[in-house]
Coordinates of C-alpha atoms and ligand atoms in Angstrom, one line a residue:
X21 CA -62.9 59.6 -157.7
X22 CA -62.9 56.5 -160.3
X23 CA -65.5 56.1 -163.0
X24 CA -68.2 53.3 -161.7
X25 CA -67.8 50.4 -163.6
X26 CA -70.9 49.0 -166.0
X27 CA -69.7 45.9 -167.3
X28 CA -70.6 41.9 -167.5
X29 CA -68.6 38.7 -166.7
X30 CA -68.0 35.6 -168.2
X31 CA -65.7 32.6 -166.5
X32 CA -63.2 30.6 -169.0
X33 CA -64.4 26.9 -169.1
X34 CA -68.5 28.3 -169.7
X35 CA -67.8 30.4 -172.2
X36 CA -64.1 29.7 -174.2
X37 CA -65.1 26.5 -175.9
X38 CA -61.9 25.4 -177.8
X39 CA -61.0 22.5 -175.2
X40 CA -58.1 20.6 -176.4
X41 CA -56.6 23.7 -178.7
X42 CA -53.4 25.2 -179.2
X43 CA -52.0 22.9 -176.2
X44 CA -54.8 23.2 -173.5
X45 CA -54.7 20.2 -171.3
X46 CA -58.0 19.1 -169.9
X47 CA -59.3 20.5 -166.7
X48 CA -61.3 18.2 -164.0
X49 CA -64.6 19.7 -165.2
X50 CA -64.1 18.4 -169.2
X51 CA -62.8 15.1 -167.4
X52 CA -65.7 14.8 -165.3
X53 CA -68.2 15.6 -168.1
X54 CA -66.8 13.8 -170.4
X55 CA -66.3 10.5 -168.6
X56 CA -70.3 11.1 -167.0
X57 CA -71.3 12.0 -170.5
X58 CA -72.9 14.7 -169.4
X59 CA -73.3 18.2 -171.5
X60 CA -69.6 19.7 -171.7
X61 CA -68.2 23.1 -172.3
X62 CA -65.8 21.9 -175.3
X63 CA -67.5 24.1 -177.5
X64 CA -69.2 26.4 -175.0
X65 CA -69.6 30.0 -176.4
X66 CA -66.7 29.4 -178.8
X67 CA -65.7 33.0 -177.3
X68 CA -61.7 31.6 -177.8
X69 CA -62.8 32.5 -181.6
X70 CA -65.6 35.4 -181.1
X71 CA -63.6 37.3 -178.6
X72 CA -63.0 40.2 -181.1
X73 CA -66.8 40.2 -182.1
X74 CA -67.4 39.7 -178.0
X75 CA -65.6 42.6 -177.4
X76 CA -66.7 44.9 -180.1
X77 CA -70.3 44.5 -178.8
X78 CA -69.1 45.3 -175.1
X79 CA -68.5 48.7 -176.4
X80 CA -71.0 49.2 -178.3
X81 CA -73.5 48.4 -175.5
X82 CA -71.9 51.2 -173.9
X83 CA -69.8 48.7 -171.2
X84 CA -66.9 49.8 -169.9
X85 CA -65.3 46.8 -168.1
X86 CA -65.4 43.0 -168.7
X87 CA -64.3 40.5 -166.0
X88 CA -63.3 37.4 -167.6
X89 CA -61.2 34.2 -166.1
X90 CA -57.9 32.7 -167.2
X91 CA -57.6 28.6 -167.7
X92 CA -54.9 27.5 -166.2
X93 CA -55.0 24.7 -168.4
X94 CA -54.4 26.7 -171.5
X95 CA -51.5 28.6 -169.7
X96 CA -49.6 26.0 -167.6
X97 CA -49.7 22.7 -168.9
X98 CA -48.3 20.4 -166.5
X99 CA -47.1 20.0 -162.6
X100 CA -43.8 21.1 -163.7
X101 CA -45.2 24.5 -164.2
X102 CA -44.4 24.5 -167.6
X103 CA -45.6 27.7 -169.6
X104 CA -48.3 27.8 -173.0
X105 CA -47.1 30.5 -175.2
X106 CA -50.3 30.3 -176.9
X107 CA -52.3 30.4 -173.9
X108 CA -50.7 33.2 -172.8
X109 CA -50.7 34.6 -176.5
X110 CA -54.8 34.0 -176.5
X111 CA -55.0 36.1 -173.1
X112 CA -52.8 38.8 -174.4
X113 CA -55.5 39.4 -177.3
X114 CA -58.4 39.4 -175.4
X115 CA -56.5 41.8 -173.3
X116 CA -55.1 44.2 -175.9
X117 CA -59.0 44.0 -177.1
X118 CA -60.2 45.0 -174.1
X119 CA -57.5 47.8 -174.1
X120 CA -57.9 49.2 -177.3
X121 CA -62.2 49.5 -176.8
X122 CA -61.7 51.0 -173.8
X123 CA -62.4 47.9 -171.7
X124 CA -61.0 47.6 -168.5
X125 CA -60.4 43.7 -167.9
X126 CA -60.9 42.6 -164.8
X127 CA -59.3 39.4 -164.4
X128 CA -60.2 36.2 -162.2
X129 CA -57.3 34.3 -162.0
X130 CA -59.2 31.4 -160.9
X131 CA -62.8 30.5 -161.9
X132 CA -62.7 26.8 -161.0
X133 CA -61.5 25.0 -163.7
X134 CA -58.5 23.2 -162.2
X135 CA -55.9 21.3 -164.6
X136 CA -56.8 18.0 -164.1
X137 CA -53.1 16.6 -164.0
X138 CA -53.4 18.7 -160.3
X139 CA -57.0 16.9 -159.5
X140 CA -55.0 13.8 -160.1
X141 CA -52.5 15.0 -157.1
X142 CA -55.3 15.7 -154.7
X143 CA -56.2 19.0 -156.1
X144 CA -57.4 21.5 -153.4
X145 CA -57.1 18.9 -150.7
X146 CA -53.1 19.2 -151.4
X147 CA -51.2 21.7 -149.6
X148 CA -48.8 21.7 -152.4
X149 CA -52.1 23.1 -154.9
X150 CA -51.7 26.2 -152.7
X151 CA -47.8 26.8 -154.7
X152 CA -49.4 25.5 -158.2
X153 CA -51.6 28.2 -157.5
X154 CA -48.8 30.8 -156.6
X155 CA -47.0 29.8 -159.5
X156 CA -49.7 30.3 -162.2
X157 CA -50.1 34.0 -160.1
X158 CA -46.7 34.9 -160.5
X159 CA -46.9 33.8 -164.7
X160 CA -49.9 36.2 -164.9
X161 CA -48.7 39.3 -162.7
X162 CA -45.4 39.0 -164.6
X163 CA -47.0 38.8 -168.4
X164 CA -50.3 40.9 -167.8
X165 CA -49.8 42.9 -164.3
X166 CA -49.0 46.2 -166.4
X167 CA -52.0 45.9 -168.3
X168 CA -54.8 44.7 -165.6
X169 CA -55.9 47.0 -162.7
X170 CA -58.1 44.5 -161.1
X171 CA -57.5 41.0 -160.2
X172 CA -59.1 38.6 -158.5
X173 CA -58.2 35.8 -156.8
X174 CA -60.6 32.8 -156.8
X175 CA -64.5 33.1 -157.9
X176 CA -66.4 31.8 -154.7
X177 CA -64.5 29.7 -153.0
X178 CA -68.0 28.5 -151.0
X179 CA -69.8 27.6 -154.2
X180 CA -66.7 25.9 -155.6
X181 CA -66.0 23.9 -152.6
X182 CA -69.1 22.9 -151.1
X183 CA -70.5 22.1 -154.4
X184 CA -67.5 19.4 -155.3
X185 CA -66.9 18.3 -151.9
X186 CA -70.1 18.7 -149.7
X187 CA -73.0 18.2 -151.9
X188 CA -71.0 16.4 -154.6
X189 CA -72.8 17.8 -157.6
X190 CA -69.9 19.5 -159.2
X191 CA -66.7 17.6 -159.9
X192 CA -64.7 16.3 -157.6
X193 CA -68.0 15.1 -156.7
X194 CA -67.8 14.2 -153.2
X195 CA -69.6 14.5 -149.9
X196 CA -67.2 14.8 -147.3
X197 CA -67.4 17.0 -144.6
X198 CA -63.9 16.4 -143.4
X199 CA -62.7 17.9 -147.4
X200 CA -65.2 20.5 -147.8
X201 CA -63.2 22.3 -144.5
X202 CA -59.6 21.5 -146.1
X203 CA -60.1 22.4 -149.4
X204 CA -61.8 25.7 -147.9
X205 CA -59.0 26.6 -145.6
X206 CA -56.0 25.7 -148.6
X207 CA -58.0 28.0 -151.1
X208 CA -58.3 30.7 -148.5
X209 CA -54.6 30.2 -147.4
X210 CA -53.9 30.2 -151.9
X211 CA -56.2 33.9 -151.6
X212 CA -54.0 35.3 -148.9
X213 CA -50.5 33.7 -150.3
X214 CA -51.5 35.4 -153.8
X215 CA -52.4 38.8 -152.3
X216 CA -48.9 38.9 -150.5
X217 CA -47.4 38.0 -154.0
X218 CA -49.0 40.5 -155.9
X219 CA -47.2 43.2 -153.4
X220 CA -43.9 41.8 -153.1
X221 CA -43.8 42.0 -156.7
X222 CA -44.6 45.9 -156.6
X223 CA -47.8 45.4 -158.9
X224 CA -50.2 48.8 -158.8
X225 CA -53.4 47.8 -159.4
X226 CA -56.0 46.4 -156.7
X227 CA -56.7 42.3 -156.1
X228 CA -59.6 41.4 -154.1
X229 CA -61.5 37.8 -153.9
X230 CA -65.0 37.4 -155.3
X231 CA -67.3 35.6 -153.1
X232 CA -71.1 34.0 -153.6
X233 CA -72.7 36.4 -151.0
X234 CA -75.8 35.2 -149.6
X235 CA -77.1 37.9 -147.0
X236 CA -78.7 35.7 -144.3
X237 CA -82.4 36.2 -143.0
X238 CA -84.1 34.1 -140.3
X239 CA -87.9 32.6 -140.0
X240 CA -88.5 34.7 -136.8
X241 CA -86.6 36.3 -134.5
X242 CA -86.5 33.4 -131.6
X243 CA -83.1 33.2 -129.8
X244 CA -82.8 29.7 -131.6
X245 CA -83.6 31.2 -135.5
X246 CA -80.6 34.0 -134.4
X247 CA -78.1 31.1 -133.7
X248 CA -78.9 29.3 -136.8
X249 CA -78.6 32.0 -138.5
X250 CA -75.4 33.2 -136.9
X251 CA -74.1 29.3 -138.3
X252 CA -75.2 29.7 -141.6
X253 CA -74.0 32.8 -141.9
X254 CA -70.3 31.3 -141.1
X255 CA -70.8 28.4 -143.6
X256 CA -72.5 30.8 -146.3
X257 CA -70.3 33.3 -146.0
X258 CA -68.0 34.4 -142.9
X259 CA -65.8 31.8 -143.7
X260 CA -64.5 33.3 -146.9
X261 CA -65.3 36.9 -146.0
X262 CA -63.4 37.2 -142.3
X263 CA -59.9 35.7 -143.4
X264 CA -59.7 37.9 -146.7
X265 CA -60.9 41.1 -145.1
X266 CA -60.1 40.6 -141.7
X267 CA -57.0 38.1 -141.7
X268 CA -58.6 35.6 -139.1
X269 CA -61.3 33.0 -139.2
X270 CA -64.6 33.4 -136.7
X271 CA -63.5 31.9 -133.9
X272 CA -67.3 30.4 -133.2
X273 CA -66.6 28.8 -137.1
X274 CA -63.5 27.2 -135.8
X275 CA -65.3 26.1 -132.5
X276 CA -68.4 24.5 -133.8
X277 CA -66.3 22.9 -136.6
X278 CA -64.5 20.9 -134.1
X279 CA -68.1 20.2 -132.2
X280 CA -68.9 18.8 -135.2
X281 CA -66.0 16.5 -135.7
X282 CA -63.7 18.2 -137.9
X283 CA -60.3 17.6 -137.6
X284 CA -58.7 20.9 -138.1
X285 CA -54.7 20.1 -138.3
X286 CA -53.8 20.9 -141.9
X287 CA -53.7 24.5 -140.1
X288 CA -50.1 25.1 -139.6
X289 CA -48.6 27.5 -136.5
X290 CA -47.4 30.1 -139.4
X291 CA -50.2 30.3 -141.5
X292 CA -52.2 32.6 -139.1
X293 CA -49.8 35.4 -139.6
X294 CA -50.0 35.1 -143.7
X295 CA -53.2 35.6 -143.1
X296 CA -53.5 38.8 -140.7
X297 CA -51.0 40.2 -143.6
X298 CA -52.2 39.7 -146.7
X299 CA -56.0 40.9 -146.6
X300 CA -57.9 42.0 -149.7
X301 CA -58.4 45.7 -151.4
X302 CA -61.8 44.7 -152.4
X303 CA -64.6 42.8 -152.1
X304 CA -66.4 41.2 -155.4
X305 CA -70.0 39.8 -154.9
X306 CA -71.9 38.0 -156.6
X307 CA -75.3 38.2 -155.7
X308 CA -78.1 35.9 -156.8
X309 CA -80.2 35.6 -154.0
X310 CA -80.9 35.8 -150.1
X311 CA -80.4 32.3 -147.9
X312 CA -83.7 32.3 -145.2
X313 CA -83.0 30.3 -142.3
X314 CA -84.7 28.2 -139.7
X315 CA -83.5 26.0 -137.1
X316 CA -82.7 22.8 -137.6
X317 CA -85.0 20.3 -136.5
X318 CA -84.2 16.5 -137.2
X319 CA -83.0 13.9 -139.3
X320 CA -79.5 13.5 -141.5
X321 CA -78.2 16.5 -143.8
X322 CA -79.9 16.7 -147.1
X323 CA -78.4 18.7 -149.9
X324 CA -80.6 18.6 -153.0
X325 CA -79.9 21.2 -155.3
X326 CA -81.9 21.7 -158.6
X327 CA -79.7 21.4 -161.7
X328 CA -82.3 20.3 -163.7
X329 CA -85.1 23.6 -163.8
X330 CA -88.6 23.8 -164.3
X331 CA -88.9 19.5 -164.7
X332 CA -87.6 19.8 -160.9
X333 CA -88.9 22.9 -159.8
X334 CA -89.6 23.1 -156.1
X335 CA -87.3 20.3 -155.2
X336 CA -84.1 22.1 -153.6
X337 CA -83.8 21.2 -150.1
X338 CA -81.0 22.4 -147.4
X339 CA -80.3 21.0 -143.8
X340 CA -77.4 20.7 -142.5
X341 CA -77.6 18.3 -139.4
X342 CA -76.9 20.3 -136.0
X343 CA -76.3 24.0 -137.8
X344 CA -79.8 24.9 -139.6
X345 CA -82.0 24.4 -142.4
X346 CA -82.6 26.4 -145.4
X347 CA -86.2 27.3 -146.9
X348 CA -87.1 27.4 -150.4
X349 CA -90.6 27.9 -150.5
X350 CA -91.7 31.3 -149.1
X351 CA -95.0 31.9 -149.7
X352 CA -95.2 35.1 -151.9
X353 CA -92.1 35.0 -153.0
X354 CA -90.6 34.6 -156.5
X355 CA -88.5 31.9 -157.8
X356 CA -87.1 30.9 -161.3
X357 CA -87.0 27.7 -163.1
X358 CA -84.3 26.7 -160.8
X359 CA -85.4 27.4 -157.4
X360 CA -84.0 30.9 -157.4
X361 CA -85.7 33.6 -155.2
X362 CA -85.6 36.9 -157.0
X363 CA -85.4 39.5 -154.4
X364 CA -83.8 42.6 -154.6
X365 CA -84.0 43.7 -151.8
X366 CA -81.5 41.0 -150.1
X367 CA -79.0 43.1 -152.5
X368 CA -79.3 46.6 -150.7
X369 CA -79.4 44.7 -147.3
X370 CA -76.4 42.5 -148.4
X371 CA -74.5 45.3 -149.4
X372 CA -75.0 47.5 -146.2
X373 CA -74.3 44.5 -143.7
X374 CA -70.8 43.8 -145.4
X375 CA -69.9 47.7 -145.3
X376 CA -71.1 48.5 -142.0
X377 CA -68.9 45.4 -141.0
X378 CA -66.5 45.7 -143.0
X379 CA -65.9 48.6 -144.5
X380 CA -64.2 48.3 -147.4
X381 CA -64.7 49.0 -151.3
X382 CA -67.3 46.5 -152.8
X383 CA -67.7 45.5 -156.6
X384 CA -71.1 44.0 -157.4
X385 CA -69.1 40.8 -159.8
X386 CA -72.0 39.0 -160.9
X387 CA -75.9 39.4 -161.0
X388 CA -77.8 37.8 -163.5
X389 CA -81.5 35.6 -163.9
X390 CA -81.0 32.0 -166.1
X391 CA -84.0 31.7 -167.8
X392 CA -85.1 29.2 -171.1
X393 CA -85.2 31.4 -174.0
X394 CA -85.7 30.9 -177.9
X395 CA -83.4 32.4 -179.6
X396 CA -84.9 31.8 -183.3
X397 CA -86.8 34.4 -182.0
X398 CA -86.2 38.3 -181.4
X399 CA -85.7 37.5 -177.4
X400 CA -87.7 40.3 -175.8
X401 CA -86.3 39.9 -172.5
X402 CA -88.5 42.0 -170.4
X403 CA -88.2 39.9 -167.5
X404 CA -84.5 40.2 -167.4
X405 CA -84.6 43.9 -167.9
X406 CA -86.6 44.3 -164.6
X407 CA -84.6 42.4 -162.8
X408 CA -81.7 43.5 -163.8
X409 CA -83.5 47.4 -163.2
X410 CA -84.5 46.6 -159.6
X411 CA -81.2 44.9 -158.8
X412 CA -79.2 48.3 -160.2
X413 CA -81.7 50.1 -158.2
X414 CA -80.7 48.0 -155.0
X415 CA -77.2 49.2 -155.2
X416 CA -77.9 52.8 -156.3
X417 CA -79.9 52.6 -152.8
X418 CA -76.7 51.5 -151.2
X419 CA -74.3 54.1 -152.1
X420 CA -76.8 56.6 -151.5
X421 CA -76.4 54.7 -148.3
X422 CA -73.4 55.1 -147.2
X423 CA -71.3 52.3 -149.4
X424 CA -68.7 52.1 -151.5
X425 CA -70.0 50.1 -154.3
X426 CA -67.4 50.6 -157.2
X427 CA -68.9 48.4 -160.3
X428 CA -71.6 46.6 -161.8
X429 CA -71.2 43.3 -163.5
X430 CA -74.0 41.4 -165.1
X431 CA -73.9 37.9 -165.3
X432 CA -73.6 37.1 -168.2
X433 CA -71.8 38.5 -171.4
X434 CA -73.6 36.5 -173.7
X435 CA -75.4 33.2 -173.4
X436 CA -72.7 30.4 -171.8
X437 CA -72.4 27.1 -170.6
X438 CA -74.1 27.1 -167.1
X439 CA -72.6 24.2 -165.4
X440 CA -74.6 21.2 -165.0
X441 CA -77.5 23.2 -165.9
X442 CA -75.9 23.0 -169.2
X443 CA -76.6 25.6 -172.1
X444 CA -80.9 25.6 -171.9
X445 CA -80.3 27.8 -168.9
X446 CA -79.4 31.1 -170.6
X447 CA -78.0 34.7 -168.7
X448 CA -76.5 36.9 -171.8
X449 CA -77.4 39.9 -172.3
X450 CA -76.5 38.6 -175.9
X451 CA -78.1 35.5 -177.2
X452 CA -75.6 32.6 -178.4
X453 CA -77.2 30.1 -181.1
X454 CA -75.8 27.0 -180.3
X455 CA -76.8 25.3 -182.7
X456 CA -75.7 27.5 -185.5
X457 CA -72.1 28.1 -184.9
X458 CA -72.3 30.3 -181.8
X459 CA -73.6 32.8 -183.8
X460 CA -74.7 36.0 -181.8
X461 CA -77.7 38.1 -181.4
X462 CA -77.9 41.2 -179.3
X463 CA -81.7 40.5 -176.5
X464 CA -83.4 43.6 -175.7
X465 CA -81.7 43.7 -172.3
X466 CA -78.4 44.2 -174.6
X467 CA -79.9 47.7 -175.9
X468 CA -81.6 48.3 -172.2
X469 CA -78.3 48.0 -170.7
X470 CA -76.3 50.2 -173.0
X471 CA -78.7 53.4 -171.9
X472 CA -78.1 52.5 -168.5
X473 CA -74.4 52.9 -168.8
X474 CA -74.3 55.7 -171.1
X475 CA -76.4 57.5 -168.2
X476 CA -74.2 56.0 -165.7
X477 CA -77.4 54.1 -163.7
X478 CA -79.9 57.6 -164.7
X479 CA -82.0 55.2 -166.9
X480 CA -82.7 53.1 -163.9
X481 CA -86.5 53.5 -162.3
X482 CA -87.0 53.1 -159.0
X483 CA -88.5 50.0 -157.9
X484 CA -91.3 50.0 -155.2
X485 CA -91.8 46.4 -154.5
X486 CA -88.8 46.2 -151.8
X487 CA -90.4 45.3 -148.9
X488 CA -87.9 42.9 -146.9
X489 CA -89.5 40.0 -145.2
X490 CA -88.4 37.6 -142.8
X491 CA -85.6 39.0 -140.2
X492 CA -82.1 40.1 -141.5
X493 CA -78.5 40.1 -140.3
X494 CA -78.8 43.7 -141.0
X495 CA -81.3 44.2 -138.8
X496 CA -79.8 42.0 -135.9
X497 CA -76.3 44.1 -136.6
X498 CA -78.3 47.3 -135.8
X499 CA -80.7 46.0 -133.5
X500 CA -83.9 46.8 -135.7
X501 CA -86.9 44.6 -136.2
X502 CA -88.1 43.7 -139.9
X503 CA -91.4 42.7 -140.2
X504 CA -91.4 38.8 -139.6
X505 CA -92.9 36.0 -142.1
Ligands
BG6_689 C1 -72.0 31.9 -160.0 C2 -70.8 31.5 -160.8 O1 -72.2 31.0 -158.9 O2 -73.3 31.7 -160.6 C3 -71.0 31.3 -162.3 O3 -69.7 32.3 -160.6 C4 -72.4 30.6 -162.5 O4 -70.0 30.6 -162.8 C5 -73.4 31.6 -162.0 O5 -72.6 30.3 -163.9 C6 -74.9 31.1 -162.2 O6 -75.0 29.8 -161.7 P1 -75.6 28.7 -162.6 O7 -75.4 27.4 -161.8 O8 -77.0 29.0 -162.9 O9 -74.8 28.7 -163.9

């Protein structure tokens, strides 16, 4: 049996910095940033010059595996498909690093930071985005397919998506119901078009998809809470999950999309059998938290999302007209800055529904809680080590369980650039001074974390606060009541 893997993650454009160097071309998110003048990533973490320092504390906290992304801007500079040699130079250090610490790099080939010269084509509304996409896979399984033993295809397509095309807060930054479902289907179409690559070019390692899991629970268990949450478990989650382990697309997804006015004809005749053969090895999720669901009631869709933290706290709202609504204020329950609910639990539920449905090998990609911190300080995170603790302990649960949960990632590496949340919103186990030349400065979680992989997960204490509330998918998939809200 393989080692379990103890490692952390980090995505290119938050934590690279080093925007326009060594023949990077912009991506849509430093266009979008820059022409909004909102807080970019040009700098970020600086990692493209602290990988080797990034790297040597990785080992030393006792990690064994690191899942960074690639940018494709940095490696393939123009629709032509023309080739960086010192992007692909900069990933061939970090992987040699990696190698030489005993590292295994896990490697997300695409952690939304399109080039922007294929934005300017239509980006993931483009068929044709689907072969950029193939192309860049082909450059990286040739150059670094000897050396990497895990790849995955897209970070959460659902995030990605229905953040630039439904609620319109990341770039493209539109809300268009019509685009969220074609850019979804073309990225899922890229997943399985990159999966039957990665085998027709005889590759030996394992490629999987990592997808923003939130495990559904419902308000009650009335026969109209089951159906909404039946929906929003298709538009959170079945949508990416079915076609990349199963081949095929719900067929009540597909139905109530066209109730709902969708025009579903970018789906060509042939695609369906790509699809059925070309299906992941595993599944990476990230989990942050649970979705709890209600019916919907009335009135238009509202997406609000809080980007903004504690000045905004309390003012994420989610209903999507016809399918459900999406509650945020539990009493009891605990959220961060940032409307976050931190609940464990929804972890070991999470990972049982998806392997009693699915079956198949599960990698835990990203789990991490953004906090404000002061790092003139010693950062005592406490808070982030009992998270972190009860969140280990959800998965230890899991395989005790019955699943086959092959590696831990916490999000993040060190302190990055959190989107529109910007840098205030911190997740490193190791502290970034951003305002002192990305110097950096191991938290308390650093050293927590390092005992818990040395002890591969013995250091972990059980946590006894896990009392689920509010009705599960689990529970509906095996016919057991949880105790209701
Ligand atoms: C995941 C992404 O959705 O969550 C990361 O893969 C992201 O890129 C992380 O940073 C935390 O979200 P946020 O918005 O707090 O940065």
């Amino acid at each position: 049996m393989t080692k379990f893997l103890w490692g952390s993650a980090t995505a290119s454009y938050q934590c690279e910095g080093a925007w326009n160097e060594d023949g990077r071309v912009p991506s849509l998110w430093d266009v979008y940033l820059h022409e909004n003048q909102l807080e970019d990533g040009d700098v970020a973490s600086d990692f493209y010059h602290h990988y080797k320092e990034d790297i040597r504390l990785m080992k030393e906290g006792g990690q064994t595996s690191y899942r960074f992304s690639i940018s494709w801007s940095r490696v393939i500079t123009d629709k032509f498909g023309t080739i960086n040699p010192k992007g692909i130079a900069f990933y061939q250090r970090v992987i040699e690093e990696c190698l030489k610490n005993d590292i295994e790099p896990f490697v997300t080939i695409f952690h939304w930071d399109l080039p922007d010269y294929l934005e300017k084509e239509g980006g993931w509304l483009n068929r044709s985005t689907v072969d950029a996409y193939l192309n860049l896979c082909r450059v990286l399984f040739d150059k670094f397919g000897d050396k990497v033993r895990l790849w995955a295809t897209f970070n959460e397509p659902r995030y990605y998506v229905f953040s630039g095309y439904f609620i319109g807060n990341y770039p493209p930054a539109v809300h268009d119901a019509q685009k969220t479902a074609q850019a979804s289907y073309y990225m899922m179409l890229a997943n399985a078009k990159a999966i039957q690559l990665y085998r027709k070019m005889k590759q030996t390692g394992e490629i999987g998809i990592v997808h923003s899991y939130g495990p559904i629970y419902g308000v009650d268990d009335s026969s109209e809470t089951k159906q909404a949450m039946r929906d929003a478990d298709n538009y959170y989650n079945n949508w990416v999950l079915d076609p990349a382990i199963l081949g095929i697309f719900p067929k009540d997804l597909l139905e109530k999309l066209i109730s709902s006015g969708i025009d579903l004809s970018f789906i060509q005749e042939n695609d369906s059998q790509i699809f059925k053969e070309n299906t992941v090895d595993f599944i990476g999720l990230n989990y942050y938290a649970r979705v709890i669901i209600a019916p919907y009631k009335e009135g238009e869709t509202v997406l609000s999302v809080n980007n903004s933290g504690k000045s905004a706290k309390g003012s994420s709202k989610i209903v999507v007209k016809d399918w459900f609504e999406q509650l945020f204020d539990l009493p009891d329950a605990e959220y961060t800055d940032w409307d976050v609910e931190i609940f464990p639990q929804g972890l070991y539920e999470g990972i049982l529904m998806v392997h009693e449905k699915y079956n198949i090998p599960i990698y835990i990609t990203e789990n991490g809680v953004g906090v404000y911190e002061d790092v003139d300080h010693p950062i005592e995170d406490n808070y982030r080590i009992e998270f972190l603790n009860d969140h280990i302990d959800a998965i230890l649960r899991s395989k005790k369980d019955g699943a086959d949960v092959r590696g831990y990632y916490v999000w993040s590496t060190m302190d990055l650039y959190s989107w529109k949340n910007g840098t205030e919103k911190r997740y490193g186990l190791v502290a970034v001074d951003f305002n002192n030349q990305c110097s950096r400065k191991p938290k308390k979680s650093y050293y927590w974390y390092k005992k818990v992989c040395d002890s591969n997960g013995k250091e972990i204490q059980q946590n006894r606060k896990y009392k689920s509330k509010g009705i599960s998918t689990l529970s509906l998939i095996r016919g057991e009541k949880d105790e209701l809200l």
